[in-house]
Short mmCIF file of C-alpha atoms in Angstrom, two decimals:
data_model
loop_
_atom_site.label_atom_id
_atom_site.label_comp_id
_atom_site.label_asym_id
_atom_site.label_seq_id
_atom_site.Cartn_x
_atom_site.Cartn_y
_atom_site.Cartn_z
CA UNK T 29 12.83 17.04 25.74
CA UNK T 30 9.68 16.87 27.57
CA UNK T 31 6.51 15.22 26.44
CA UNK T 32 4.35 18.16 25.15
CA UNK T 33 7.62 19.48 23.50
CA UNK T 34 8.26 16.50 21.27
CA UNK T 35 4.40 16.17 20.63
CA UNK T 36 4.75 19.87 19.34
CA UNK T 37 7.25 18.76 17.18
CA UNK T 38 5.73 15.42 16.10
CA UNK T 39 2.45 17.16 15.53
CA UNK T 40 4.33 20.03 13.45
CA UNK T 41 4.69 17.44 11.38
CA UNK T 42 1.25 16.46 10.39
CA UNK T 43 -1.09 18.51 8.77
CA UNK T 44 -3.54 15.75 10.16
CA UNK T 45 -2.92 13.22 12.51
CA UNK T 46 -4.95 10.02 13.40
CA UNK T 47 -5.42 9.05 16.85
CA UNK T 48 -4.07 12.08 18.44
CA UNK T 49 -4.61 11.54 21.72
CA UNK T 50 -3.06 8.43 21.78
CA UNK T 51 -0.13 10.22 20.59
CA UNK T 52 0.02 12.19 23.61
CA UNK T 53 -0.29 9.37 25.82
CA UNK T 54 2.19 7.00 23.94
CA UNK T 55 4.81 9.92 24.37
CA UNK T 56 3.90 10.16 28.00
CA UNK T 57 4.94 6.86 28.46
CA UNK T 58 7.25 5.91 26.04
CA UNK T 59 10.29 7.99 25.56
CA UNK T 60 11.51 7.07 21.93
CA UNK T 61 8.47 5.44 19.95
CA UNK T 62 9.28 3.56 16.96
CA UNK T 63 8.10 5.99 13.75
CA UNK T 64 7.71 4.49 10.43
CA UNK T 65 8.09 6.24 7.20
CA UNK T 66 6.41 4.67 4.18
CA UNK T 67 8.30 5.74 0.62
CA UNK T 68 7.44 4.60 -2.46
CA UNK T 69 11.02 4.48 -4.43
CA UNK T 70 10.48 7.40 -7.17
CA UNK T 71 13.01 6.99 -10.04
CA UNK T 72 12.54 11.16 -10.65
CA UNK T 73 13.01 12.77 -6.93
CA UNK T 74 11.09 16.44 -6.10
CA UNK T 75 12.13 18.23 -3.33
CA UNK T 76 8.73 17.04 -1.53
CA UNK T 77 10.06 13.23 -1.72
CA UNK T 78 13.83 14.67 -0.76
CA UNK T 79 13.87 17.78 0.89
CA UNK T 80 10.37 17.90 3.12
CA UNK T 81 11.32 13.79 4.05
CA UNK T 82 14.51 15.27 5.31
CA UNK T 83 13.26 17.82 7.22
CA UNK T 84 10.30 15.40 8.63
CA UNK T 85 13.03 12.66 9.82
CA UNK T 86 15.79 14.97 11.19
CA UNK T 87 12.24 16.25 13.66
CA UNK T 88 11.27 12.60 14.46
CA UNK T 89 15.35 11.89 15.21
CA UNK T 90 15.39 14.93 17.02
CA UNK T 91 12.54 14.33 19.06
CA UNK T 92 13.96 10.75 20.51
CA UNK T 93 11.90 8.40 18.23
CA UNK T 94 13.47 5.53 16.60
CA UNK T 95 12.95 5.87 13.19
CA UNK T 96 12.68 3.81 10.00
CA UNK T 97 12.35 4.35 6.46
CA UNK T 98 10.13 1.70 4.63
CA UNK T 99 10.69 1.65 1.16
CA UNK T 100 7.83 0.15 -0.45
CA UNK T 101 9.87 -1.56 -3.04
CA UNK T 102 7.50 -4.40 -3.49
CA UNK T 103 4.41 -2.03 -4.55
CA UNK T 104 6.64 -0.30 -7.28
CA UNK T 105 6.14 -3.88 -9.26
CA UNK T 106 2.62 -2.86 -10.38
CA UNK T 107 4.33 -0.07 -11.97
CA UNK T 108 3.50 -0.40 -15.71
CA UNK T 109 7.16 -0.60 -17.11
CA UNK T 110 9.21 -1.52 -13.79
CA UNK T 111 7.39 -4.57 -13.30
CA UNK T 112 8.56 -7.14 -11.26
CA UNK T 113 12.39 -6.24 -11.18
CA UNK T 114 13.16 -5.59 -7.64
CA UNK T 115 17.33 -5.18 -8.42
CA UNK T 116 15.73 -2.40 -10.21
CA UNK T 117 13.20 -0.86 -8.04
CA UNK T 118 16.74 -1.03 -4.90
CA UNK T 119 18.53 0.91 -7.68
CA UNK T 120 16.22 3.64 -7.60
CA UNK T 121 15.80 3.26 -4.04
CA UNK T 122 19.48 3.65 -3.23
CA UNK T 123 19.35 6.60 -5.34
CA UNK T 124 16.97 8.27 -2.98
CA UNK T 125 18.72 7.57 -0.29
CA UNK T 126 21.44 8.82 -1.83
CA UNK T 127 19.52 12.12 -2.30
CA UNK T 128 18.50 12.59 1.38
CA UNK T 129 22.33 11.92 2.66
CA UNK T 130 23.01 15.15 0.35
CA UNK T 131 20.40 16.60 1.57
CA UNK T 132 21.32 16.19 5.25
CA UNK T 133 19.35 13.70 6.47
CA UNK T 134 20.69 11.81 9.74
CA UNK T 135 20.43 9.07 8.17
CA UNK T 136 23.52 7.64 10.71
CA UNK T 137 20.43 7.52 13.46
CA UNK T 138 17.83 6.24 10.83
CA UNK T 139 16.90 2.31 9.57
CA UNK T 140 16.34 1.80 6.07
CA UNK T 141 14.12 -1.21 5.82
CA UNK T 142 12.75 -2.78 2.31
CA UNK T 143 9.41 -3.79 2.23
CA UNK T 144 10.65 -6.88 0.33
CA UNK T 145 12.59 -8.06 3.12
CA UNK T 146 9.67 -7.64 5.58
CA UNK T 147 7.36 -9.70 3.23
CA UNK T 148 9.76 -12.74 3.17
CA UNK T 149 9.95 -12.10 7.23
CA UNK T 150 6.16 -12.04 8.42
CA UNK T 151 4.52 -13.75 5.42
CA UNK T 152 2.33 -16.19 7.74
CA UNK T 153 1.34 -12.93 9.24
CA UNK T 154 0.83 -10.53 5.98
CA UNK T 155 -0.65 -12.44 3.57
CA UNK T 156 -3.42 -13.71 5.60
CA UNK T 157 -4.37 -10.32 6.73
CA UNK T 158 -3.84 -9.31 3.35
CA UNK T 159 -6.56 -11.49 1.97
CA UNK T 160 -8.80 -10.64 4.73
CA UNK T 161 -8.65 -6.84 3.38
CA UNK T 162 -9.41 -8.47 0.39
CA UNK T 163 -12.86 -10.37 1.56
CA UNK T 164 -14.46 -7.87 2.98
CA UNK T 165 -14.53 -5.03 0.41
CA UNK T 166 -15.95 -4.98 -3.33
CA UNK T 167 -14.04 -4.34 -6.37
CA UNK T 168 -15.76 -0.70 -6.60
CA UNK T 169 -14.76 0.52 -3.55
CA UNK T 170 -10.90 -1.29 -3.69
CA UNK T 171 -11.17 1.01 -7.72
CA UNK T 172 -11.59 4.22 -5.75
CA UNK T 173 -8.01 3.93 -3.95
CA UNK T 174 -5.86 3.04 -7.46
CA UNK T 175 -3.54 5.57 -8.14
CA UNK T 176 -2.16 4.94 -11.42
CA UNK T 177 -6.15 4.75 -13.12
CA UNK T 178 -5.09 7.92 -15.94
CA UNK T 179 -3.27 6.11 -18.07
CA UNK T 180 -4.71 3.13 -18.21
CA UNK T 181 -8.40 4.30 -18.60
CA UNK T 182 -11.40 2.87 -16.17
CA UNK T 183 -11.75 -0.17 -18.74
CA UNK T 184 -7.90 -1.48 -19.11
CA UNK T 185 -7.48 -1.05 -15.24
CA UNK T 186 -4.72 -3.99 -14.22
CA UNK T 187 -5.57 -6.09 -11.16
CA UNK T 188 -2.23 -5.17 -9.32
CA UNK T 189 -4.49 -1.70 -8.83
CA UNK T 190 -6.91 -3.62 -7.24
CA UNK T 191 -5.02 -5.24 -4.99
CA UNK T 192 -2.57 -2.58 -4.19
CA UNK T 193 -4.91 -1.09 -1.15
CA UNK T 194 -5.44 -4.05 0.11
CA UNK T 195 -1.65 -4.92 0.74
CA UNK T 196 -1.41 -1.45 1.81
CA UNK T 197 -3.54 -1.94 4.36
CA UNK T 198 -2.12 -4.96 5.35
CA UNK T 199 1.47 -3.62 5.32
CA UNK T 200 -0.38 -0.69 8.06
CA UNK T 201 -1.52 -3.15 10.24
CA UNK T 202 0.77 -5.58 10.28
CA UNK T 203 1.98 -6.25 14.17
CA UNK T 204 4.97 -7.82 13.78
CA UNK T 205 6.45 -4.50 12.68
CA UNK T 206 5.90 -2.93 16.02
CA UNK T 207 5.24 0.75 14.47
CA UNK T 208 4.04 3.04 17.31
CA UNK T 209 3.70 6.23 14.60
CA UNK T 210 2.76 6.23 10.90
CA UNK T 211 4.15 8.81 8.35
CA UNK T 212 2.08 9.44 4.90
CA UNK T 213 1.60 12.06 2.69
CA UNK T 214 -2.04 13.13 2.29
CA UNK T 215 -2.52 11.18 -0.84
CA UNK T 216 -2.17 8.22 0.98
CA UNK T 217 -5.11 9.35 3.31
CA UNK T 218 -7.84 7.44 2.29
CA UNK T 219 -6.11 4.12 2.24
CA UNK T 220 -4.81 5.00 5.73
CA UNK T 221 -9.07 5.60 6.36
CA UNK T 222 -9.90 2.36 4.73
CA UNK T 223 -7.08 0.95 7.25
CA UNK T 224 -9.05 2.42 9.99
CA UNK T 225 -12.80 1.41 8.75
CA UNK T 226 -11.19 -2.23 8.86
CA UNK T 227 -10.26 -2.07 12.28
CA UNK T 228 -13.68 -1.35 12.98
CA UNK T 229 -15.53 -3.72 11.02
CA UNK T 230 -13.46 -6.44 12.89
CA UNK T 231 -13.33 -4.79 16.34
CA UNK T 232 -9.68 -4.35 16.45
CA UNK T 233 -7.90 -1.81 18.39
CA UNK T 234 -5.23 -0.21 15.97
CA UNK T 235 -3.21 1.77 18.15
CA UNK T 236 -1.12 3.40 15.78
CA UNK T 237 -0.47 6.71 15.43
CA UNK T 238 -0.62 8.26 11.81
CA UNK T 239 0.84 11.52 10.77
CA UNK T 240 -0.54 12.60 7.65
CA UNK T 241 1.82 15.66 6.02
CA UNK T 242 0.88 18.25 3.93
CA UNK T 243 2.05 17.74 -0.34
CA UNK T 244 3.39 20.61 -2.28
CA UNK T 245 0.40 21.76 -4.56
CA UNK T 246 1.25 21.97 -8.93
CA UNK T 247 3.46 24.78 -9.35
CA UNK T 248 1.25 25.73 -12.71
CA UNK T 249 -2.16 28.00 -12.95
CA UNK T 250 -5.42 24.91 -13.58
CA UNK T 251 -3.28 22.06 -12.33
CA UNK T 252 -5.75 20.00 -13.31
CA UNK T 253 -5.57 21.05 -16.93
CA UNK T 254 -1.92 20.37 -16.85
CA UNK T 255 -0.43 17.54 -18.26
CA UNK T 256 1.23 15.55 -14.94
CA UNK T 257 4.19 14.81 -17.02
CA UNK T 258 5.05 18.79 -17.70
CA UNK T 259 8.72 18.95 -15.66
CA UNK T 260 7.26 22.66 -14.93
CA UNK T 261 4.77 21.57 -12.70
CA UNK T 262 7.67 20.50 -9.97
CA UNK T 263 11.24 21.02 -8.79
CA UNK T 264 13.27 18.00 -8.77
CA UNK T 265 16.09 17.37 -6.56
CA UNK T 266 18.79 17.56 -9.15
CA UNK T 267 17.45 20.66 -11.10
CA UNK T 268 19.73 23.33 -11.71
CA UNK T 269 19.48 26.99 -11.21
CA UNK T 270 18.09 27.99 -14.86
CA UNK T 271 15.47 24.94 -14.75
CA UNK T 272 14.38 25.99 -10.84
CA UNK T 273 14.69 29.92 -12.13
CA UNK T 274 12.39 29.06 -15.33
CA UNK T 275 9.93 26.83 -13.24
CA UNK T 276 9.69 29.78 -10.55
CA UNK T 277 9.23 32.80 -13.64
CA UNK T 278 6.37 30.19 -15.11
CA UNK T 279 4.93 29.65 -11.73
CA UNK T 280 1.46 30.86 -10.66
CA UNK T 281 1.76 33.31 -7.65
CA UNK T 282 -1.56 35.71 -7.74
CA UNK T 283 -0.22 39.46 -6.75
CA UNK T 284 -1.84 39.50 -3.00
CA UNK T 285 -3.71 36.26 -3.04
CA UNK T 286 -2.23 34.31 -0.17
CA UNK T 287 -4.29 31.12 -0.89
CA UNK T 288 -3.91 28.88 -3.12
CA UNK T 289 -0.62 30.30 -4.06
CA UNK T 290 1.85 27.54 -5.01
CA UNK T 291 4.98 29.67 -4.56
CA UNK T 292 3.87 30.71 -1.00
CA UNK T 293 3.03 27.07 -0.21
CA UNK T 294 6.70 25.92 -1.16
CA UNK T 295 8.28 28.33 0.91
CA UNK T 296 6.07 27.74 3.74
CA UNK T 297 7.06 23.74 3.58
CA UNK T 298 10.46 23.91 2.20
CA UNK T 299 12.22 27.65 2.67
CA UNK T 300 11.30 28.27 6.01
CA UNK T 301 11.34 25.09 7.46
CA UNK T 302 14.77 24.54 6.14
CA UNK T 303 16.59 28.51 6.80
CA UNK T 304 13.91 29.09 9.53
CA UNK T 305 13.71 32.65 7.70
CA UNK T 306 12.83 33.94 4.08
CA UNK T 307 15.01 36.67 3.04
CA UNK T 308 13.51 39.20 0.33
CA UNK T 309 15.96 41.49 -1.43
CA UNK T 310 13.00 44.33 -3.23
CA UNK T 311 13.93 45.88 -5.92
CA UNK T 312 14.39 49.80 -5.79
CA UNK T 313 11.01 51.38 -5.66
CA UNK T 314 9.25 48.70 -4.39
CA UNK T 315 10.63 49.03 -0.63
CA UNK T 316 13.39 47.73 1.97
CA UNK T 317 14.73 44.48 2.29
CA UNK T 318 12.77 42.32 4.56
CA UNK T 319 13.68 39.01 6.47
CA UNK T 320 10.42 36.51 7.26
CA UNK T 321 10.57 34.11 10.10
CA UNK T 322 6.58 33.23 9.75
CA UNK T 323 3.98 32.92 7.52
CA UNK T 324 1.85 34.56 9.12
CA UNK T 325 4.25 38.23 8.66
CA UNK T 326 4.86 36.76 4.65
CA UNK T 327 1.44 36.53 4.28
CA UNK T 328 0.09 40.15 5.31
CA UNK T 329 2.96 41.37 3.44
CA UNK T 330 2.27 39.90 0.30
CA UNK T 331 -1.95 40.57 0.68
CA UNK T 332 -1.67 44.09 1.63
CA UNK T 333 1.04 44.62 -1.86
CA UNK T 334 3.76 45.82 0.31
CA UNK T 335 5.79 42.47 -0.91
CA UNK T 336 5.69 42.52 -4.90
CA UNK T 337 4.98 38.92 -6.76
CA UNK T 338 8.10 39.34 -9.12
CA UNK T 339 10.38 40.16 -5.44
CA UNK T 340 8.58 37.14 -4.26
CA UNK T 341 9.82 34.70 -6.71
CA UNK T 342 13.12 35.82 -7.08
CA UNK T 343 13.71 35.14 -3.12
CA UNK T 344 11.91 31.89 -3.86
CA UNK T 345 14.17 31.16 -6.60
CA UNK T 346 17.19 32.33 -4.98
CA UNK T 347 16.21 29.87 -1.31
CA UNK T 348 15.48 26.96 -3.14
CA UNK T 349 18.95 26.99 -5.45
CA UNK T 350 21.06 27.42 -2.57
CA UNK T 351 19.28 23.97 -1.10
CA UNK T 352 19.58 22.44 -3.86
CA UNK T 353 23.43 23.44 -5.01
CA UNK T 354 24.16 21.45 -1.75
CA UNK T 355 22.44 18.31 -3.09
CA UNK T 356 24.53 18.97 -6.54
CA UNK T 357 27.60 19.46 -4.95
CA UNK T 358 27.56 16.04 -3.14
CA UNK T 359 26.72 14.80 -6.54
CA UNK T 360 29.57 15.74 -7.66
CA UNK T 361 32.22 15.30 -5.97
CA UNK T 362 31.10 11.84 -5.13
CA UNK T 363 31.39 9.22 -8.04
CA UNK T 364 29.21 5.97 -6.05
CA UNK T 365 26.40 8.69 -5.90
CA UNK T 366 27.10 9.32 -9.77
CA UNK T 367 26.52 6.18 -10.66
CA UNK T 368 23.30 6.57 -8.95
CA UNK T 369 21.77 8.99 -11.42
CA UNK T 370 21.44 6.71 -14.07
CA UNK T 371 18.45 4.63 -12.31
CA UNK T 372 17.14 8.17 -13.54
CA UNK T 373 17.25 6.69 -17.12
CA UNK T 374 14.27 4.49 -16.00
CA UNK T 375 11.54 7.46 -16.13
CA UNK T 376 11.97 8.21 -19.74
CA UNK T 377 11.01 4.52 -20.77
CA UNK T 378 8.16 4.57 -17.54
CA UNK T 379 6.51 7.70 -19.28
CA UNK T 380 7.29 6.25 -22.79
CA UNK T 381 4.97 2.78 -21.86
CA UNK T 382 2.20 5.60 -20.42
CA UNK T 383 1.95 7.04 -23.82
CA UNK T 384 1.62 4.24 -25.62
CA UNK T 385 -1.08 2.91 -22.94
CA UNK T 386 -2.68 6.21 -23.43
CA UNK T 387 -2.61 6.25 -27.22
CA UNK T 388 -3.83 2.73 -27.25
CA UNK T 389 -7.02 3.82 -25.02
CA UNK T 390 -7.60 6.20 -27.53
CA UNK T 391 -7.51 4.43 -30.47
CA UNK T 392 -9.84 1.59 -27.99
CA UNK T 393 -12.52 4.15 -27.72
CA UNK T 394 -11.79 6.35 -30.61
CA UNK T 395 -13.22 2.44 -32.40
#
């Protein structure tokens, strides 16, 4: 594969990448760049974490890059009920794996590295840049990067927030991992930016490249009106067909609004990216079948009313379940990955603590 070939395919990638010409040139000259992927292990898997990972690593593979998995295993133990349990934060890690070999991931060409591991590896090299991070920005600004701020409230917010961007960033720039190319989704985008204002406070040349991909918007009308722990706002990687048909009939899909449409973003990231088509069957009255193999044809369909909302979703419905049934079916007829499942049991008590954080917040401020 030439150069411009696999940056097309590295770049497909990214809906924003930092550094892109040094992309370009590091492909020019090296022929299979090391790519890291950063994961956070997630004991309740959606088909961005599972599928779209899949479909980003088998591109890097394909492409000739060497490419490794970093599960952040060490930053899941400022998790609120996981805590500092790292058997079981590589419980639920294992279980994702576990979800992308069903999925099809090639993993046989791909390194699964635990942060942990690293840590213990390069601490004379991490920590102290770690710190650094730490000196030379205030507690407001380190506040704006926390991620887990809702449940807590902006008075009960636990230090491990505060230092999480900071070891972040450190983990980024860290040389003795040797990462040529960065993989985050966009909600890691302004750490990755405070990553980059450090360089240049300091005057060091990152040369990292950093993909930033696209995330797959809430599946509900007023997201942010929704509460995040409503199972209808996502599909999850072990849903079956009446949970993804009853999240897809719920879904908001506008009749010939193309943007902001959460259904046409899925199959944009996941459908067509996976069958490299989108197959409609329309119900009688409404037109002939039609087969998709761009966005750009899906979309004038659908804003012009020639492609019906309810025909839509049912092709929706219909693409996702038959990616999914092959995730399922590994499940099982495979008892190791069985056994899996039950670092599943971990969310209920995760989102059990939340509540109680919550209600205690309320009761706080209610006083």
């Amino acid at each position: 594969m030439r150069p411009d070939d696999r940056f097309a395919v590295l770049r497909s990638i990214g809906k924003e990448c930092i550094h892109e010409d040094e992309l370009r040139l590091l492909l020019k000259k090296k022929t299979d760049p090391t790519c890291y992927i950063w994961f956070e292990p997630s004991p309740m898997m959606d088909i961005e974490q599972g599928i779209m990972k899949t479909i980003y690593v088998n591109k890097m593979v394909t492409a000739g890059c060497t490419v490794k998995i970093l599960m952040a295993d060490w930053f899941l133990q400022r998790h609120p009920k996981i805590g500092s349990n790292l058997n079981k934060i590589r419980a639920i890690g294992c279980y994702n794996i576990a979800m992308w070999k069903a999925a099809g991931m090639y993993l046989d060409r791909v390194e699964v590295v635990w942060l942990s591991d690293e840590l213990n590896h390069h601490a004379g090299d991490y920590w102290p840049l770690a710190m650094d991070v730490a000196r030379k920005y205030t507690m407001k600004r380190m506040a704006r990067y926390c991620v887990y701020t809702v449940p807590y409230g902006p008075e009960r917010l636990p230090a491990a927030e505060i230092i999480y961007p900071c070891m972040q960033v450190a983990a980024v720039l860290c040389q003795k991992l040797q990462v040529d190319i960065w993989l985050f989704s966009m909600d890691q985008r302004e750490i990755i930016l405070l990553a980059k204002d450090y360089c240049e406070d300091i005057n060091r040349e990152n040369r990292s490249t950093i993909l930033l991909h696209c995330m797959l918007p809430n599946l509900l009308e007023d997201p942010e009106f929704q509460d995040e722990r409503d199972p209808g706002r996502t599909i999850f990687m072990l849903d079956e067909e009446d949970d993804v048909n009853e999240k897809i009939i719920s879904a908001f899909c506008p009749p010939k609004e193309s943007v902001r449409n959460p259904c046409l973003e899925y199959i944009k990231s996941v459908v067509l990216p996976w069958f490299g088509k989108f197959e409609v069957v329309q119900k009688e009255g409404n037109g002939s079948n039609k087969t998709y193999s761009s966005m750009e044809e899906l979309n004038v369909d659908y804003e012009s009313g020639d492609l019906d909302s309810s025909d839509l979703k049912l092709a929706f419905g219909k693409a996702i379940n038959e990616i999914l049934e092959v995730v399922g079916e590994y499940f099982r007829s495979n008892t190791e990955a069985q056994a899996l499942i039950t670092a599943r049991k971990f969310q209920n008590q995760i989102t059990a603590d939340i509540r109680k954080i919550q209600m205690q917040n309320k009761e706080m401020f209610d006083f």
